[in-house]
XYZ file of C-alpha atoms in Angstrom:
624
model
C -7.446 114.774 -15.105
C -4.648 113.504 -12.852
C -5.234 110.147 -11.221
C -2.369 108.336 -9.561
C -4.189 105.334 -8.130
C -7.556 103.562 -8.093
C -8.326 105.279 -4.778
C -8.103 108.601 -6.664
C -10.417 107.189 -9.304
C -12.986 106.218 -6.696
C -13.149 109.849 -5.563
C -14.521 110.862 -8.965
C -18.206 111.393 -9.662
C -19.610 108.713 -11.894
C -20.303 111.268 -14.617
C -16.532 111.898 -14.828
C -15.688 108.313 -15.723
C -16.161 108.756 -19.445
C -13.560 111.520 -19.377
C -11.197 109.171 -17.553
C -11.763 106.561 -20.264
C -11.188 109.032 -23.082
C -7.962 110.338 -21.570
C -6.683 106.833 -20.773
C -7.374 105.649 -24.303
C -5.602 108.631 -25.860
C -2.622 108.260 -23.527
C -2.336 104.599 -24.495
C -2.425 105.418 -28.214
C 0.132 108.208 -27.897
C 2.532 106.098 -25.808
C 2.444 102.929 -27.907
C 2.732 105.044 -31.064
C 6.186 106.128 -29.882
C 7.580 102.845 -28.563
C 5.489 100.056 -30.092
C 3.876 97.289 -28.080
C 0.465 95.722 -27.585
C -2.339 98.109 -28.459
C -5.614 96.720 -29.812
C -6.458 94.500 -26.842
C -5.862 97.291 -24.322
C -7.967 99.777 -26.290
C -10.829 97.317 -25.977
C -10.652 97.149 -22.167
C -10.426 100.828 -21.207
C -14.025 101.112 -19.961
C -13.939 97.716 -18.260
C -10.700 98.554 -16.436
C -12.049 101.898 -15.289
C -15.315 100.385 -14.079
C -13.592 97.561 -12.209
C -11.256 99.836 -10.275
C -14.138 102.237 -9.614
C -16.537 99.619 -8.234
C -14.123 97.314 -6.426
C -11.748 98.229 -3.626
C -8.527 97.182 -5.320
C -5.974 96.004 -4.344
C -7.795 94.525 -1.326
C -10.338 93.167 -3.779
C -8.454 90.901 -6.160
C -8.501 91.607 -9.893
C -6.970 88.813 -11.993
C -6.317 89.518 -15.669
C -5.771 86.708 -18.145
C -2.337 87.255 -19.751
C -1.445 90.946 -19.943
C -2.034 92.258 -23.449
C -5.369 93.676 -22.331
C -3.968 95.181 -19.133
C -2.093 98.260 -20.353
C -4.987 100.493 -19.135
C -4.736 98.686 -15.800
C -1.083 99.706 -15.554
C -1.986 103.311 -16.421
C -4.627 103.521 -13.667
C -2.525 101.784 -10.999
C 0.317 104.258 -10.622
C 2.445 103.289 -13.625
C 1.246 105.897 -16.092
C 4.546 107.786 -16.112
C 6.495 104.544 -16.663
C 4.374 103.184 -19.494
C 6.865 104.449 -22.068
C 9.359 101.888 -20.658
C 7.090 98.876 -21.207
C 8.890 95.882 -22.751
C 12.115 97.937 -22.761
C 15.243 96.750 -20.910
C 14.817 97.631 -17.243
C 11.277 98.890 -17.839
C 7.766 97.672 -17.138
C 6.860 94.126 -18.070
C 4.517 93.627 -20.986
C 2.543 91.274 -18.756
C 1.250 91.378 -15.186
C 3.992 90.919 -12.626
C 3.452 90.528 -8.878
C 6.798 92.099 -8.024
C 5.962 95.163 -10.123
C 2.767 96.283 -8.382
C 0.461 95.262 -5.561
C -2.376 95.641 -8.078
C -0.918 92.819 -10.193
C -2.367 90.023 -8.131
C -1.293 87.231 -10.469
C 1.363 87.121 -13.179
C 0.884 85.153 -16.352
C 2.086 85.072 -19.945
C 0.215 81.936 -20.956
C -3.532 82.218 -21.388
C -6.488 80.724 -19.563
C -5.070 80.788 -16.031
C -7.140 83.635 -14.570
C -10.195 81.677 -13.391
C -8.101 79.036 -11.629
C -5.990 81.671 -9.886
C -9.011 83.753 -8.902
C -10.772 80.681 -7.540
C -7.735 79.933 -5.384
C -7.808 83.491 -4.070
C -11.534 83.259 -3.319
C -10.982 80.077 -1.338
C -8.069 81.679 0.525
C -10.263 84.669 1.418
C -12.982 82.356 2.703
C -10.501 80.377 4.777
C -9.227 83.586 6.355
C -12.753 85.032 6.720
C -11.806 88.133 4.751
C -14.300 90.542 3.256
C -12.900 90.431 -0.256
C -14.272 90.280 -3.781
C -12.349 88.319 -6.403
C -12.753 89.047 -10.115
C -11.248 87.187 -13.079
C -11.214 88.752 -16.550
C -10.818 86.296 -19.408
C -11.077 86.758 -23.172
C -13.210 84.673 -25.504
C -10.026 83.325 -27.096
C -8.629 82.224 -23.738
C -11.926 80.556 -22.927
C -11.189 77.996 -25.655
C -8.605 76.331 -23.422
C -9.567 73.302 -21.384
C -8.012 74.756 -18.237
C -10.580 77.557 -18.211
C -13.432 75.049 -18.255
C -11.808 72.944 -15.556
C -11.776 76.045 -13.362
C -15.382 76.963 -14.220
C -16.494 73.430 -13.399
C -14.712 73.534 -10.055
C -15.939 77.030 -9.151
C -19.572 76.251 -9.911
C -19.443 72.993 -7.998
C -18.024 74.545 -4.811
C -20.291 77.609 -4.913
C -17.253 79.880 -4.643
C -17.653 83.617 -4.210
C -16.086 84.659 -7.505
C -17.009 86.902 -10.438
C -15.821 85.820 -13.880
C -15.982 88.427 -16.636
C -15.891 87.217 -20.221
C -14.369 89.953 -22.382
C -15.820 88.907 -25.709
C -14.334 90.847 -28.613
C -15.639 88.560 -31.335
C -17.669 90.787 -33.637
C -20.125 88.011 -34.522
C -21.918 88.637 -31.250
C -22.347 92.400 -31.746
C -26.017 92.188 -32.936
C -26.904 90.871 -29.476
C -25.678 94.077 -27.851
C -27.974 97.062 -27.386
C -30.132 99.102 -25.079
C -32.700 96.339 -24.577
C -30.057 93.777 -23.662
C -28.417 96.211 -21.251
C -31.753 97.023 -19.680
C -32.663 93.371 -19.213
C -29.301 92.622 -17.627
C -29.584 95.536 -15.231
C -33.113 94.409 -14.382
C -32.056 90.830 -13.655
C -29.142 91.998 -11.476
C -30.908 95.011 -9.983
C -31.533 95.583 -6.268
C -35.178 94.497 -6.354
C -34.639 91.158 -8.018
C -31.425 90.584 -6.075
C -33.015 91.300 -2.696
C -35.873 88.928 -3.465
C -33.401 86.213 -4.491
C -31.254 86.681 -1.380
C -34.063 87.275 1.079
C -36.101 84.238 0.112
C -33.249 81.797 -0.439
C -33.126 80.411 3.106
C -36.893 80.265 3.469
C -37.319 78.398 0.206
C -34.665 75.884 1.207
C -37.076 74.371 3.758
C -39.967 74.199 1.257
C -38.528 72.222 -1.670
C -41.651 72.386 -3.941
C -41.840 76.183 -3.567
C -38.098 76.523 -4.004
C -38.180 74.515 -7.226
C -41.184 76.471 -8.484
C -39.408 79.798 -7.800
C -36.273 78.614 -9.575
C -38.290 77.456 -12.608
C -40.222 80.749 -12.638
C -36.994 82.751 -12.741
C -35.531 80.580 -15.504
C -38.775 80.867 -17.482
C -38.789 84.678 -17.260
C -35.132 84.864 -18.266
C -35.696 82.320 -21.021
C -38.315 84.612 -22.571
C -35.795 87.397 -23.064
C -32.392 85.750 -23.351
C -31.095 82.310 -24.305
C -30.372 79.659 -21.734
C -26.629 79.589 -21.138
C -24.033 76.942 -20.647
C -22.618 78.933 -17.734
C -25.831 78.740 -15.723
C -25.789 74.977 -16.119
C -22.294 75.024 -14.623
C -23.636 76.760 -11.505
C -22.977 80.418 -12.319
C -25.378 83.322 -12.044
C -25.171 84.622 -15.611
C -25.587 88.235 -16.688
C -25.174 89.648 -20.166
C -24.139 90.162 -22.763
C -23.751 93.895 -22.231
C -21.862 96.614 -24.079
C -18.349 96.636 -22.648
C -17.827 100.217 -23.811
C -20.847 101.641 -21.982
C -19.249 102.825 -18.749
C -22.576 103.636 -17.089
C -23.993 100.182 -17.748
C -20.764 98.524 -16.652
C -20.703 100.363 -13.318
C -24.367 99.652 -12.598
C -24.069 95.977 -13.516
C -20.873 95.456 -11.522
C -22.437 97.142 -8.490
C -25.450 94.850 -8.784
C -23.334 91.718 -9.197
C -21.217 92.754 -6.230
C -24.241 92.263 -3.998
C -24.807 88.674 -5.151
C -22.997 85.826 -3.433
C -21.583 82.745 -5.098
C -20.179 82.215 -8.585
C -21.247 84.914 -11.048
C -20.525 85.269 -14.738
C -20.709 88.563 -16.605
C -20.547 88.493 -20.384
C -19.428 91.777 -21.951
C -18.865 92.526 -25.617
C -15.992 94.784 -26.632
C -14.196 95.755 -29.794
C -10.461 95.277 -30.168
C -8.854 98.569 -31.068
C -11.851 100.571 -29.804
C -11.466 104.318 -30.317
C -8.635 104.140 -32.849
C -10.022 103.527 -36.311
C -6.942 101.865 -37.856
C -6.801 99.360 -34.985
C -10.555 98.714 -35.158
C -10.178 97.861 -38.835
C -7.066 95.711 -38.406
C -6.941 94.368 -34.830
C -4.433 91.622 -35.697
C -2.032 94.148 -37.220
C -2.363 96.398 -34.180
C -2.256 93.600 -31.605
C 1.503 93.912 -31.276
C 2.613 96.887 -33.305
C 5.778 98.784 -34.160
C 5.850 102.570 -33.591
C 3.283 104.377 -35.748
C 1.863 107.800 -36.564
C -1.079 108.305 -34.156
C -2.710 110.820 -36.481
C -2.854 108.444 -39.448
C -2.148 104.993 -38.024
C 0.647 104.472 -40.545
C 3.128 102.022 -39.038
C 6.799 102.833 -39.360
C 8.583 100.815 -41.993
C 10.969 98.129 -40.872
C 13.546 96.440 -43.033
C 12.101 93.048 -43.860
C 14.445 90.243 -42.910
C 13.893 86.590 -43.519
C 13.224 84.804 -40.266
C 13.389 81.181 -39.205
C 9.588 81.255 -39.105
C 9.626 82.255 -42.793
C 11.916 79.309 -43.507
C 9.449 76.952 -41.869
C 6.480 78.562 -43.626
C 7.970 78.094 -47.092
C 9.280 74.608 -46.374
C 5.869 73.507 -45.122
C 4.122 74.550 -48.335
C 6.875 73.010 -50.475
C 6.633 69.738 -48.581
C 2.845 69.694 -48.701
C 3.006 69.964 -52.481
C 4.917 66.679 -52.604
C 3.093 64.731 -49.885
C -0.659 64.829 -49.396
C -0.333 63.019 -46.063
C 1.123 66.162 -44.487
C -1.252 67.914 -42.081
C -0.440 71.032 -40.057
C -1.738 71.828 -36.570
C -1.435 75.014 -34.535
C -2.817 75.911 -31.090
C -4.100 79.378 -32.069
C -0.791 80.708 -33.405
C -1.365 80.824 -37.172
C 0.463 84.103 -37.791
C 3.163 83.665 -35.157
C 4.080 80.157 -36.268
C 4.140 80.996 -39.970
C 1.034 79.092 -41.065
C -0.806 81.890 -42.838
C 0.307 80.852 -46.330
C -0.313 77.150 -45.645
C -3.815 77.882 -44.308
C -4.640 79.653 -47.573
C -3.057 77.181 -49.986
C -4.070 74.002 -48.124
C -7.163 74.907 -46.069
C -8.367 71.290 -45.872
C -5.054 70.217 -44.339
C -4.758 73.070 -41.853
C -6.107 72.753 -38.311
C -6.229 75.529 -35.716
C -7.375 73.830 -32.517
C -7.600 77.087 -30.496
C -5.644 77.605 -27.273
C -5.549 73.896 -26.554
C -1.983 72.649 -26.602
C -2.789 69.395 -24.850
C -5.505 68.610 -27.363
C -3.175 69.558 -30.234
C -0.703 66.799 -29.330
C -3.280 64.051 -28.826
C -5.158 65.210 -31.941
C -1.893 64.766 -33.858
C -1.427 61.341 -32.274
C -4.831 60.263 -33.552
C -3.947 61.420 -37.051
C -0.669 59.487 -36.926
C -2.451 56.338 -35.781
C -4.306 56.229 -39.076
C -1.579 56.993 -41.541
C -1.290 60.787 -41.743
C 1.874 62.787 -41.035
C 0.950 65.600 -38.628
C 3.242 68.545 -37.967
C 2.519 70.480 -34.794
C 3.788 74.046 -35.136
C 4.156 75.347 -31.613
C 6.205 77.790 -29.552
C 8.688 76.181 -27.184
C 7.070 77.894 -24.191
C 3.610 76.588 -25.143
C 4.839 73.033 -25.708
C 5.447 72.933 -21.965
C 1.663 72.852 -21.501
C 1.324 69.580 -23.416
C 4.103 67.568 -21.834
C 2.003 64.649 -20.596
C 0.337 64.255 -23.986
C 3.753 64.289 -25.660
C 4.919 61.409 -23.481
C 1.736 59.427 -22.922
C -0.056 59.812 -26.232
C 2.792 60.199 -28.734
C 6.079 58.831 -27.442
C 4.905 55.698 -25.641
C 3.003 54.666 -28.759
C 6.007 55.565 -30.956
C 3.832 57.592 -33.310
C 5.011 59.450 -36.385
C 4.551 63.059 -35.226
C 6.782 66.033 -35.978
C 7.188 69.114 -33.771
C 8.213 72.407 -35.365
C 9.297 74.343 -32.281
C 9.439 78.110 -32.798
C 10.697 80.805 -30.374
C 13.350 78.482 -28.929
C 15.808 80.253 -26.665
C 15.507 83.833 -25.447
C 12.717 85.881 -27.016
C 13.501 89.474 -26.086
C 10.733 91.840 -25.033
C 8.257 89.113 -24.045
C 10.568 88.071 -21.233
C 10.666 84.913 -19.100
C 7.051 83.792 -19.606
C 7.691 83.270 -23.310
C 11.343 82.230 -23.298
C 11.868 78.789 -24.829
C 14.813 77.809 -22.670
C 13.775 74.412 -21.333
C 12.899 72.288 -24.371
C 16.296 70.581 -24.771
C 16.022 69.536 -21.125
C 12.450 68.301 -21.087
C 12.594 66.659 -24.516
C 15.960 64.958 -24.176
C 14.738 62.590 -21.473
C 11.867 61.241 -23.628
C 12.550 57.882 -25.300
C 12.101 57.510 -29.066
C 12.580 61.210 -29.870
C 15.017 62.783 -32.326
C 15.983 66.385 -31.517
C 17.401 68.503 -34.345
C 19.214 71.776 -33.582
C 19.901 73.747 -36.785
C 22.675 76.336 -36.758
C 21.361 78.532 -39.589
C 18.465 78.947 -42.044
C 19.800 76.593 -44.712
C 20.412 73.832 -42.193
C 16.973 74.485 -40.684
C 15.276 73.746 -44.019
C 17.250 70.516 -44.444
C 16.523 69.481 -40.882
C 12.804 70.116 -41.303
C 12.924 67.816 -44.318
C 14.999 65.220 -42.451
C 12.684 65.267 -39.443
C 9.667 64.859 -41.694
C 11.224 61.869 -43.486
C 12.138 60.164 -40.210
C 9.539 57.697 -38.943
C 8.750 58.507 -35.333
C 8.659 61.450 -32.949
C 10.926 64.297 -34.063
C 11.468 67.931 -33.144
C 13.194 70.811 -34.895
C 13.760 73.874 -32.716
C 14.621 77.305 -34.032
C 14.751 80.802 -32.526
C 12.707 83.953 -32.902
C 13.855 86.310 -35.641
C 16.568 86.015 -38.256
C 19.785 84.047 -38.357
C 22.983 84.489 -40.349
C 21.168 84.821 -43.668
C 22.468 81.480 -44.943
C 20.980 80.868 -48.377
C 18.574 77.939 -48.494
C 18.556 75.562 -51.413
C 15.395 74.753 -53.362
C 16.235 71.068 -53.160
C 16.300 69.510 -49.720
C 18.984 67.231 -48.355
C 18.337 64.549 -45.763
C 20.893 64.853 -42.974
C 22.293 61.529 -41.700
C 20.964 60.741 -38.247
C 23.256 61.685 -35.330
C 26.059 63.021 -37.503
C 27.882 66.116 -36.274
C 30.244 68.219 -38.399
C 33.611 69.712 -37.438
C 33.550 73.233 -38.883
C 36.867 74.519 -37.516
C 39.911 72.511 -36.563
C 41.941 73.705 -33.600
C 43.748 72.173 -30.652
C 43.449 71.623 -26.926
C 39.934 73.136 -26.590
C 36.893 71.767 -28.442
C 33.619 73.710 -28.491
C 30.597 71.502 -29.155
C 27.896 73.903 -30.350
C 24.200 73.040 -30.363
C 22.008 75.276 -32.527
C 22.240 78.899 -33.573
C 25.087 79.942 -31.242
C 27.533 78.487 -33.790
C 28.642 81.925 -35.153
C 29.515 83.058 -31.623
C 31.440 79.811 -31.074
C 33.441 80.335 -34.260
C 34.288 83.915 -33.301
C 35.415 82.829 -29.838
C 37.467 79.997 -31.342
C 39.599 82.475 -33.291
C 41.170 83.846 -30.124
C 41.178 80.507 -28.330
C 42.598 78.430 -31.149
C 39.779 76.013 -30.492
C 38.094 73.312 -32.522
C 34.416 73.943 -33.213
C 31.869 71.200 -33.872
C 28.336 71.821 -35.114
C 26.623 69.033 -33.185
C 23.300 69.332 -35.122
C 21.597 66.700 -32.942
C 20.833 66.853 -29.233
C 19.443 63.324 -29.340
C 20.855 61.022 -30.497
C 24.333 62.464 -30.065
C 27.233 61.733 -32.370
C 28.972 59.710 -29.675
C 31.733 58.473 -31.973
C 32.831 62.045 -32.770
C 32.661 63.056 -29.105
C 34.942 60.166 -28.152
C 37.333 61.020 -30.986
C 37.466 64.673 -29.862
C 38.454 63.660 -26.323
C 41.548 61.861 -27.657
C 43.022 65.020 -29.165
C 41.813 67.786 -26.847
C 42.265 68.700 -23.209
C 39.029 70.588 -22.542
C 35.487 70.026 -23.858
C 33.124 73.031 -23.919
C 29.431 72.583 -24.684
C 27.366 75.539 -25.870
C 23.563 75.889 -26.048
C 20.768 78.476 -25.777
C 18.979 76.365 -23.194
C 19.320 76.051 -19.452
C 22.432 74.142 -18.449
C 20.479 71.849 -16.133
C 19.552 68.737 -18.071
C 20.378 70.305 -21.437
C 22.526 69.228 -24.363
C 25.710 69.649 -22.326
C 24.330 67.232 -19.761
C 23.864 64.759 -22.598
C 27.549 65.067 -23.494
C 28.513 64.568 -19.836
C 26.391 61.426 -19.682
C 27.974 60.129 -22.890
C 31.468 60.626 -21.463
C 30.515 58.970 -18.183
C 29.023 55.989 -20.003
C 32.262 55.620 -21.995
C 34.238 55.979 -18.737
C 36.133 58.904 -20.227
C 37.478 61.428 -17.753
C 38.126 64.828 -19.316
C 37.492 68.360 -18.007
C 34.228 69.765 -19.383
C 32.667 73.215 -19.278
C 28.919 73.467 -19.907
C 27.868 76.902 -21.176
C 24.194 77.745 -21.389
C 21.563 79.795 -19.674
C 21.798 80.211 -15.892
C 19.517 78.687 -13.304
C 17.313 81.773 -13.090
C 14.668 83.633 -15.087
C 16.001 86.385 -17.322
C 14.014 89.623 -17.571
C 12.953 91.136 -20.876
C 15.344 93.034 -23.118
C 16.856 92.735 -26.591
C 17.812 89.201 -27.578
C 21.411 90.221 -28.267
C 21.794 91.927 -24.905
C 20.188 89.040 -23.066
C 22.631 86.595 -24.670
C 25.538 88.867 -23.777
C 24.330 89.154 -20.189
C 24.151 85.354 -20.028
C 27.710 85.082 -21.325
C 26.659 83.436 -24.583
C 28.115 85.923 -27.055
C 31.657 85.549 -28.435
C 33.229 87.604 -25.650
C 31.328 85.727 -22.960
C 32.332 82.354 -24.373
C 35.974 83.405 -24.650
C 36.075 84.750 -21.102
C 34.344 81.673 -19.671
C 36.860 79.355 -21.313
C 39.888 81.442 -20.361
C 38.686 81.598 -16.751
C 38.110 77.864 -16.552
C 40.622 76.327 -14.155
C 41.751 73.638 -16.581
C 42.263 76.159 -19.389
C 44.448 78.245 -17.095
C 46.464 75.109 -16.305
C 46.901 74.455 -20.042
C 47.995 78.052 -20.600
C 50.461 77.902 -17.705
C 51.961 74.639 -18.995
C 52.231 76.086 -22.499
C 53.943 79.203 -21.191
C 56.313 77.064 -19.098
C 57.237 74.914 -22.114
C 57.881 77.992 -24.240
C 60.089 79.379 -21.482
C 62.161 76.170 -21.359
C 62.570 76.174 -25.130
C 63.714 79.779 -25.052
């Protein structure tokens, strides 16, 4: 069956929808098998996606997906089927929803729990403009653990907004509640008879309060006999469900019924991650984001195992916990990604997954620190952005002993700008009482984790996605003196001050430039004495960081020089003032001019470097 848009889909007979679902699911499996990508979540939303585009007049009706892992079927059905093989590839489709990519992508997001807020805003905008438009938000049960989702639900219910929220619940613990009886009861409670009675009598009952209250209690009593009272109804939503999210007929009927009801509505569907592909059903975490695999067997292609910075943190954490029972580890729903699997198994009583609740994670850690524990918050750089107020207000102002292990710092490759950790130097550096460590390789990362843990107060250690140089870590850990940089190559005229894992590129560039290279190691506090000393013997200072230039480590060096009233040409190299699309990490760094060639060219093209070169050439000419 060839469908190029939702309007084509809506021309189908309803009895053809299951075929559409089957073909979409198989196409998704076959495509991801070749290129890798997110699979299990999308397999679980095939029927829901089909039903939504069949019932609602998208894109006029707004469909807001939470994140984008579950939206691969949405891309297939909205004219991007033939481009799906490019997803997450350089120049290809985004792995998330992207407004500039399609008119059907009504809201772009890479962080979870934003869909209800965005959909509510769209519903209000439609009401203000008097538009005939339905607005639907689809949110997963994991995303519903975030406080932002409940803030939006509270607001939507209070303002009686015309919005439909669909909870895509793929937690298997609820599966016994799904079945023919439940589906029948839901269809009955949202069916045309009940709905017409509710709508037709609403205005009349408003003028007879006792009758109105009696009718409301009667309805709640009848529903209470066959389904539990729900939290969502108390928040002002008309609740329906749970229903089988893989029963296309039930989905279409229920969505059609709910479409005729005004105000805030909440549909609870139950799905299975990896639905229709047995290996993914049995191992949904493995097949969440997967490498290329054999679609006939599910066997995932073998990749050479390399030791990553996350592995370094994982092992250090367990080693440290063995020596200090005050150590507690916190993650906002990123156990596997942040390297906490081993710790959660070896120290289950000291491991805390707080769900997708980054703000809570920071204040939770602050409470622990208040009473003598040493909490470590393992968090991606991009997700730390969501807890900025708590970091300042609840941790820093009180000068509490909390450590941040910041993973995925810098560019992250295929996940693109929503997940890039390119701002943390800038937004952390301005916070009083913080120490910011920037390791250059794996061995230094282990020592810095130890040093940050031993320091009393707020500390952060940031490290990138993937592997580094392969520097061998030592079993014993060395505490690095605070604010002490190290000169790793002595040169002349040009000094490159390198912050973090770009040090190898700096050293390679220095070979052709004859430059000095300093591993700065700390973004805050800086080794000001070494910076001042460098200015006395060099003509050009170059700062290098995998962070935006604005407000970053280079800005810290500039401020140091200004405070010392030292005037010397400086060149700040970092990420540009723009968002960088997805691609390979190496290519993204090269495009940003942060590989060895880019650094060399930037320095050689700097006006002051050209002046130095001209003077040197002139002196050589005079000598000759």
